[in-house]
Coordinates of C-alpha atoms and ligand atoms in Angstrom, one line a residue:
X1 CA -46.9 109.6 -73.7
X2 CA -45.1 108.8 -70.7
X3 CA -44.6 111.3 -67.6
X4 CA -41.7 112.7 -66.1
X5 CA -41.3 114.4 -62.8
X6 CA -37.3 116.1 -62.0
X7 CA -37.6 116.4 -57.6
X8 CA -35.5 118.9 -57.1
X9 CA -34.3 121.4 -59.6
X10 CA -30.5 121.6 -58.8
X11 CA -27.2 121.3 -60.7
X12 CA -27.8 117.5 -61.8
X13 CA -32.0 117.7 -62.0
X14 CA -32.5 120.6 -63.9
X15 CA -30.1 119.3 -66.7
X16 CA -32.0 116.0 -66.8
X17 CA -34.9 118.5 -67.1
X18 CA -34.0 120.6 -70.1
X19 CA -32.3 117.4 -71.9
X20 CA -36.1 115.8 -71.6
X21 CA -37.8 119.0 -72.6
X22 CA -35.8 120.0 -75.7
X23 CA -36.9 116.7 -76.7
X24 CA -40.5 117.0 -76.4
X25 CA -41.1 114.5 -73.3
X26 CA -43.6 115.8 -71.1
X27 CA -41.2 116.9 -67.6
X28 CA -42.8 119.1 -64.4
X29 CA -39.8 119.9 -62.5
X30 CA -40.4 120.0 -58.4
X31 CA -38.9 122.0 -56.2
X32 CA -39.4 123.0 -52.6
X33 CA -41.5 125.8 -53.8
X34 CA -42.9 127.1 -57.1
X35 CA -40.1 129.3 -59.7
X36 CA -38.4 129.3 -62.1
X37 CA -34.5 127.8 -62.8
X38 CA -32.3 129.1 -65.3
X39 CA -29.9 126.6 -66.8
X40 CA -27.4 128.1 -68.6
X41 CA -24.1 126.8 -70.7
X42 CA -21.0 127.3 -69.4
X43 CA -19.1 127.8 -72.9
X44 CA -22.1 129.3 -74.9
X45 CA -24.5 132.8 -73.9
X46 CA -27.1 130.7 -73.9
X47 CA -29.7 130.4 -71.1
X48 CA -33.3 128.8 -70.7
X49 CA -36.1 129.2 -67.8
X50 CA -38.1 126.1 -66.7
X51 CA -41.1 126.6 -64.7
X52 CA -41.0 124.8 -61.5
X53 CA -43.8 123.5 -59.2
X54 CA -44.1 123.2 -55.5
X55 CA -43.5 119.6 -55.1
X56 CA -45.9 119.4 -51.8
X57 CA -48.7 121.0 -54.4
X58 CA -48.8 118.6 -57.0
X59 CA -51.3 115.7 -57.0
X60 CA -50.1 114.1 -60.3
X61 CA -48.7 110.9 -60.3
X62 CA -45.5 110.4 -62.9
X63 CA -44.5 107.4 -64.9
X64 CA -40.7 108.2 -64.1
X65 CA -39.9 110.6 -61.2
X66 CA -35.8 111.4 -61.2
X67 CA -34.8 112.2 -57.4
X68 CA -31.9 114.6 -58.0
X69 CA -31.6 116.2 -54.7
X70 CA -28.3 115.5 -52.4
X71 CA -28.4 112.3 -50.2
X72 CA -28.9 114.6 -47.4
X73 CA -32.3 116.0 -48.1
X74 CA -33.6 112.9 -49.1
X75 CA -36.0 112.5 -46.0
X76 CA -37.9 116.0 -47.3
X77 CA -39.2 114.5 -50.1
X78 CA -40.5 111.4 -48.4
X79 CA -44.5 112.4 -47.9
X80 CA -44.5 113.1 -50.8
X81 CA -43.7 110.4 -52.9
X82 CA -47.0 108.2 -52.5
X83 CA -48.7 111.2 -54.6
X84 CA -46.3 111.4 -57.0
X85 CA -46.6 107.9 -57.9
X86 CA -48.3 104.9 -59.1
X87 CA -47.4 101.5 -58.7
X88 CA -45.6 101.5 -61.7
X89 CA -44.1 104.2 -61.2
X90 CA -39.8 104.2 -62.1
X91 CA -37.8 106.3 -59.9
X92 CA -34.6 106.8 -60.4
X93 CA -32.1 108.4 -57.6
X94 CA -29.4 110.6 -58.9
X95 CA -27.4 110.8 -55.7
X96 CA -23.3 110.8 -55.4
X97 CA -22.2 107.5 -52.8
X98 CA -24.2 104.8 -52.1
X99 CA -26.6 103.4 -49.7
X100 CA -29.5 105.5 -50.3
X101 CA -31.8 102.7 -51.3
X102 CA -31.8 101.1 -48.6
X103 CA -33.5 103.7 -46.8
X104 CA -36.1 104.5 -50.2
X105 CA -39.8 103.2 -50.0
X106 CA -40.4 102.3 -53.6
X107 CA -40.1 99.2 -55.5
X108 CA -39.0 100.4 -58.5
X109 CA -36.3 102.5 -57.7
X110 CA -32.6 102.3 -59.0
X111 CA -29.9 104.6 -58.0
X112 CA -28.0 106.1 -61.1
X113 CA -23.9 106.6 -61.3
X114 CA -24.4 110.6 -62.4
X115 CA -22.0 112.1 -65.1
X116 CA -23.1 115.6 -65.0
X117 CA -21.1 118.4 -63.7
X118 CA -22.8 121.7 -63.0
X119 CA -23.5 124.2 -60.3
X120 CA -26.3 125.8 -59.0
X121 CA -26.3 129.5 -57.9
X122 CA -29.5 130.9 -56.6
X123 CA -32.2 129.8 -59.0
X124 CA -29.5 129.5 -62.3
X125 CA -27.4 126.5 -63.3
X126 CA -24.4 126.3 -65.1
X127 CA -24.3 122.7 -66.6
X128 CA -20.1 122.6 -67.3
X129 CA -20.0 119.1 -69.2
X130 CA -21.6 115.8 -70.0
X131 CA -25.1 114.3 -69.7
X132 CA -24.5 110.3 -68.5
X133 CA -26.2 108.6 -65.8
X134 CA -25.6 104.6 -65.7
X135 CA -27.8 102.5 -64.1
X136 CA -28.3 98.7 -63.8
X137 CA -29.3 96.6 -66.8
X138 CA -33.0 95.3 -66.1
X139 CA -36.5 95.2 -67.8
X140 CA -37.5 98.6 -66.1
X141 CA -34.1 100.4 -67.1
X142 CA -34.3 99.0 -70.6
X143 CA -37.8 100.3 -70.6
X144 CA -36.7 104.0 -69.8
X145 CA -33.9 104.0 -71.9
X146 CA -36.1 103.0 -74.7
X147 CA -38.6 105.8 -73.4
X148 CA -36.0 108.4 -73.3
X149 CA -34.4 107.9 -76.5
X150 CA -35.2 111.1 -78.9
X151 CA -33.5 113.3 -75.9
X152 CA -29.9 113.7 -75.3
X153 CA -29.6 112.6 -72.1
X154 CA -27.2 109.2 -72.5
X155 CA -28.5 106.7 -70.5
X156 CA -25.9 103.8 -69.8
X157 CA -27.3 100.1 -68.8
X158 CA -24.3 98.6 -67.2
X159 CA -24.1 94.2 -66.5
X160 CA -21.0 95.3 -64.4
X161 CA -22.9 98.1 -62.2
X162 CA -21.3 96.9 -58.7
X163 CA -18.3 98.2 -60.6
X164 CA -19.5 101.3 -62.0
X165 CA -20.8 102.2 -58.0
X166 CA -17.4 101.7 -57.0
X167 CA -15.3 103.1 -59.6
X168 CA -17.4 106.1 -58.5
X169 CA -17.0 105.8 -55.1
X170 CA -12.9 105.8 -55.3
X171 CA -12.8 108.7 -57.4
X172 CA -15.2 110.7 -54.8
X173 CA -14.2 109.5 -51.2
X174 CA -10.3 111.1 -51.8
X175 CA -10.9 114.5 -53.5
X176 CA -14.5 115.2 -51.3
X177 CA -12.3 114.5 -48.2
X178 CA -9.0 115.9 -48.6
X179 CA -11.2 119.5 -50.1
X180 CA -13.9 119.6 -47.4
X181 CA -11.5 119.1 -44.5
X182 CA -9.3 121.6 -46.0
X183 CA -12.3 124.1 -47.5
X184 CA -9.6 124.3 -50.1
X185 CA -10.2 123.9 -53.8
X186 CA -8.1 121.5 -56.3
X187 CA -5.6 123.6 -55.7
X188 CA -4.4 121.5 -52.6
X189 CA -3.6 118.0 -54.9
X190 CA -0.3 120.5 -56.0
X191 CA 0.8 119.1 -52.3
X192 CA 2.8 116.0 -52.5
X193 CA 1.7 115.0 -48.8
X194 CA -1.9 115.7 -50.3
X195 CA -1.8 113.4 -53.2
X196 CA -0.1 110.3 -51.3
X197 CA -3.1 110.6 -48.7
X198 CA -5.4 110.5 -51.7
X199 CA -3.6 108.0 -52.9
X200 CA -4.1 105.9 -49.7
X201 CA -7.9 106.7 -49.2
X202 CA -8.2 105.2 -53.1
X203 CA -6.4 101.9 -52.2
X204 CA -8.3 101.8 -48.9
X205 CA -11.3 101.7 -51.1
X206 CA -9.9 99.5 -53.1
X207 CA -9.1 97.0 -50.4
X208 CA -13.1 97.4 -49.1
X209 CA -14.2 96.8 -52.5
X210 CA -12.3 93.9 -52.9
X211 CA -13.5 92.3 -49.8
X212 CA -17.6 93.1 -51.8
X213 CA -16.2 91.0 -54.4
X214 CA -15.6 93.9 -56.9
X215 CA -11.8 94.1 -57.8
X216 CA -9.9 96.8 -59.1
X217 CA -6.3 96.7 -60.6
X218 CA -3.9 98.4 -58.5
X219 CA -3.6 100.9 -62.0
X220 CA -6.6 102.2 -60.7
X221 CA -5.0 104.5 -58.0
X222 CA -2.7 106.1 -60.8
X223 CA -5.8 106.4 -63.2
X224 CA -7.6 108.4 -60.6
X225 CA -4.8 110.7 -59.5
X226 CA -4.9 111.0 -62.9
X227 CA -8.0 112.3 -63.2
X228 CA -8.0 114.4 -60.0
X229 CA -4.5 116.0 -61.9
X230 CA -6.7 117.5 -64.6
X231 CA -9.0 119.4 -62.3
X232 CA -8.2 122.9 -62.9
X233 CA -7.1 124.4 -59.4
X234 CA -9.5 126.3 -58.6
X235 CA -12.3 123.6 -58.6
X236 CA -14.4 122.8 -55.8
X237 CA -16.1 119.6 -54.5
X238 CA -19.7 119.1 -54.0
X239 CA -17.9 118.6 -50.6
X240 CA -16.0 121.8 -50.4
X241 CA -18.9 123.7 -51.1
X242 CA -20.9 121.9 -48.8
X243 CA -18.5 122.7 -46.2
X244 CA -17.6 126.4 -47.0
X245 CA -21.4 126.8 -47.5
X246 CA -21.8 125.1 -44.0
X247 CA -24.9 122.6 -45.4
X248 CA -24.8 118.9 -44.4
X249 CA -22.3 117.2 -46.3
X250 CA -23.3 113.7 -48.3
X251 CA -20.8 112.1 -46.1
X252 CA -23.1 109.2 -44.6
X253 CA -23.1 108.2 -48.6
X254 CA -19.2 108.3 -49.1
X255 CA -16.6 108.4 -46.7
X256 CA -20.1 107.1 -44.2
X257 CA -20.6 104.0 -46.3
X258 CA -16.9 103.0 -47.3
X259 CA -16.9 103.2 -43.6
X260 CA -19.4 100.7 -42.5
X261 CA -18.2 98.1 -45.1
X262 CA -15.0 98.5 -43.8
X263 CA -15.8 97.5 -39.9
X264 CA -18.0 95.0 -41.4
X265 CA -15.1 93.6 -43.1
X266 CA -13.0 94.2 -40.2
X267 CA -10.4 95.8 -42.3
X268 CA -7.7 98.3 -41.8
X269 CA -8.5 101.3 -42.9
X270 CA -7.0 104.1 -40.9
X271 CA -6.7 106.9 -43.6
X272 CA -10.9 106.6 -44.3
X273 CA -11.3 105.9 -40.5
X274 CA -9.8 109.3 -39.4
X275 CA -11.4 111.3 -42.6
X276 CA -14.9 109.9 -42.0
X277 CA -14.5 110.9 -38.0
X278 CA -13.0 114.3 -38.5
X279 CA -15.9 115.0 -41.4
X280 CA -18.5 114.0 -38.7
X281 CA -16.9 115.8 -36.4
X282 CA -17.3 118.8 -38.5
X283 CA -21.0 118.3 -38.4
X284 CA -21.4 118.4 -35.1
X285 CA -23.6 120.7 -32.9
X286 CA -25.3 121.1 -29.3
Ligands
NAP301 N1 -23.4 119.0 -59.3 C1 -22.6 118.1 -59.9 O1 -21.7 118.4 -60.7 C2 -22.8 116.6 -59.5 C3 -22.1 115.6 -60.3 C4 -22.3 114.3 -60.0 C5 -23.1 113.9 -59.0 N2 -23.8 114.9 -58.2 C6 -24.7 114.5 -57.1 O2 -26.0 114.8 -57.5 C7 -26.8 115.0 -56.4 C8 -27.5 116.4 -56.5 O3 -26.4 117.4 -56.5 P1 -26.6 118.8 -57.2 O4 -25.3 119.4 -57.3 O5 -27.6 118.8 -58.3 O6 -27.3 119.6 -55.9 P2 -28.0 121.0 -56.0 O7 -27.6 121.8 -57.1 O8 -27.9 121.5 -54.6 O9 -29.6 120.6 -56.2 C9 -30.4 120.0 -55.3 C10 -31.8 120.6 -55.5 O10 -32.7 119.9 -54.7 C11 -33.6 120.8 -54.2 N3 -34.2 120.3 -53.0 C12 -33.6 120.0 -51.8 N4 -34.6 119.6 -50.9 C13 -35.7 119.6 -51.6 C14 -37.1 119.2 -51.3 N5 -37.4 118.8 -50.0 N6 -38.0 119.3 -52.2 C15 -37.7 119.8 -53.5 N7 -36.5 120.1 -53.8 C16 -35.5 120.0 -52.9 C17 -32.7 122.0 -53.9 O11 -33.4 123.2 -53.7 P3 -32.8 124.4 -52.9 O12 -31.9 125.1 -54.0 O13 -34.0 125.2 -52.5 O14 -32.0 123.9 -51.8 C18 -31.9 122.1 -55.2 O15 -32.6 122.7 -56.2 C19 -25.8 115.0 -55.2 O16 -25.9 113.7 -54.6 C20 -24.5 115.2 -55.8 O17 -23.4 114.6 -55.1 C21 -23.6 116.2 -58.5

């Protein structure tokens, strides 16, 4: 029966976790040091402890390892990864942005588009909705999706990924910089000068993605304001809480990587250009 390792027991791993589990596959979950998480329902009293291992203990290599940790703790996990694996090893990143495989040391790695909104407080997760992670269509995706199929975790092959990444990228790079830079919630897209700057970081995304060769209708910006309109007001960004929370922001991943495609490009971009500078600027220390 095949493996599974979860590195790092957050909002996003620990629900890939417990969707494996319930089904019988064989998971460890690794986090920095041995617990327990609690992941618990959002609409249901209904809660369930996982045991997790210290990742820098375990000397077990797994025949899928899911990196679910933020973009920006990506480097703490790199000694450990030649024990964790074998050469056939599948790993498959569950970071927000793009970028991040550039950067990764494995061959078989593919970086998923995650659908799954939750929250992690101390050691307990609330999982709010949905369970979808897409990834590129390939023999070793087909293989895991194949593998994974008695759990409820919906794995999506895409042909179109390119556009999937992107799709993803203009819904994030507006409401993770207009929240953060604010440290306000939702609440702010009530603001009309808000929502036309949103609306300008989207079709300054679109214009970068264009000039990647992957093209958006200019419906798009409506259908993501759209989205953004049904956030309830008092809803954070993984952003915003990075910010309020004053932990390194996955910004070299969004705002960071819209930016170096768009100098690349040479392209206008001032809205993104400012955002991306203030958000660094945000970061900085002595
Ligand atoms: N949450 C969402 O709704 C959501 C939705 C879509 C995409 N995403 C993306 O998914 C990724 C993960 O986000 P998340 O919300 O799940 O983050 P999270 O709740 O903060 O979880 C990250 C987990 O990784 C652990 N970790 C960090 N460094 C580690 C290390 N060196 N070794 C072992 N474990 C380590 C953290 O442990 P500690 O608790 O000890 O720090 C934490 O348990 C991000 O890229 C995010 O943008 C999140």
């Amino acid at each position: 029966m095949d493996t599974f390792g979860v590195i790092g027991p957050g909002a996003v791993g620990s629900v890939i976790g417990e969707s494996l589990h319930n089904s019988g596959y064989q998971v460890t979950f690794l986090g920095r040091s041995a617990g327990e998480v609690f992941v618990e329902r959002a609409d249901m009293q209904e809660t369930a402890a996982f045991p997790v291992e210290a990742v820098s203990e375990v000397k077990k290599a797994f025949d899928y390892v899911f990196i679910t940790m933020k973009g920006s703790q990506l480097e703490g996990i790199m000694p450990y990864l030649d024990q964790l694996t074998h050469e056939d090893t599948v790993c498959i990143l569950c970071q927000n942005g793009y970028g991040q495989l550039d950067t990764f040391p494995i061959p078989n790695a593919y970086q998923a588009i995650v659908y799954i909104s939750g929250q992690k407080k101390g050691n307990v997760v609330t999982h709010f909705r949905d369970r979808i992670l897409i990834l590129p269509e390939n023999a070793g995706t087909k293989k895991l999706k194949e593998s994974i199929a008695a759990s409820n975790l919906e794995l999506q092959l895409s042909s179109d990924y390119r556009y999937e990444v992107w799709y993803k990228l203009l819904v994030n790079v507006a409401i993770n910089s207009v929240t953060a830079l604010s440290r306000n919630t939702a609440l702010i897209l009530q603001d009309e000068k808000i929502q036309k700057l949103c609306k300008r970081l989207i079709r300054e995304g679109i214009d970068i993605a264009a000039a990647e060769g992957v093209y958006f209708w200019t419906e798009i910006t409506d259908e993501i304001m759209h989205i953004y309109a049904g956030y309830p007001p008092y809803m954070g960004t993984s952003m915003y809480y990075d910010m309020i929370n004053e932990q390194e922001m996955e910004v070299a991943y969004i705002q960071g990587y819209l930016y170096q495609k768009s100098k690349a490009y040479n392209l206008d971009t001032p809205c993104l250009d400012t955002v991306y500078s203030l958000l660094l600027a945000s970061e900085m220390k002595e």
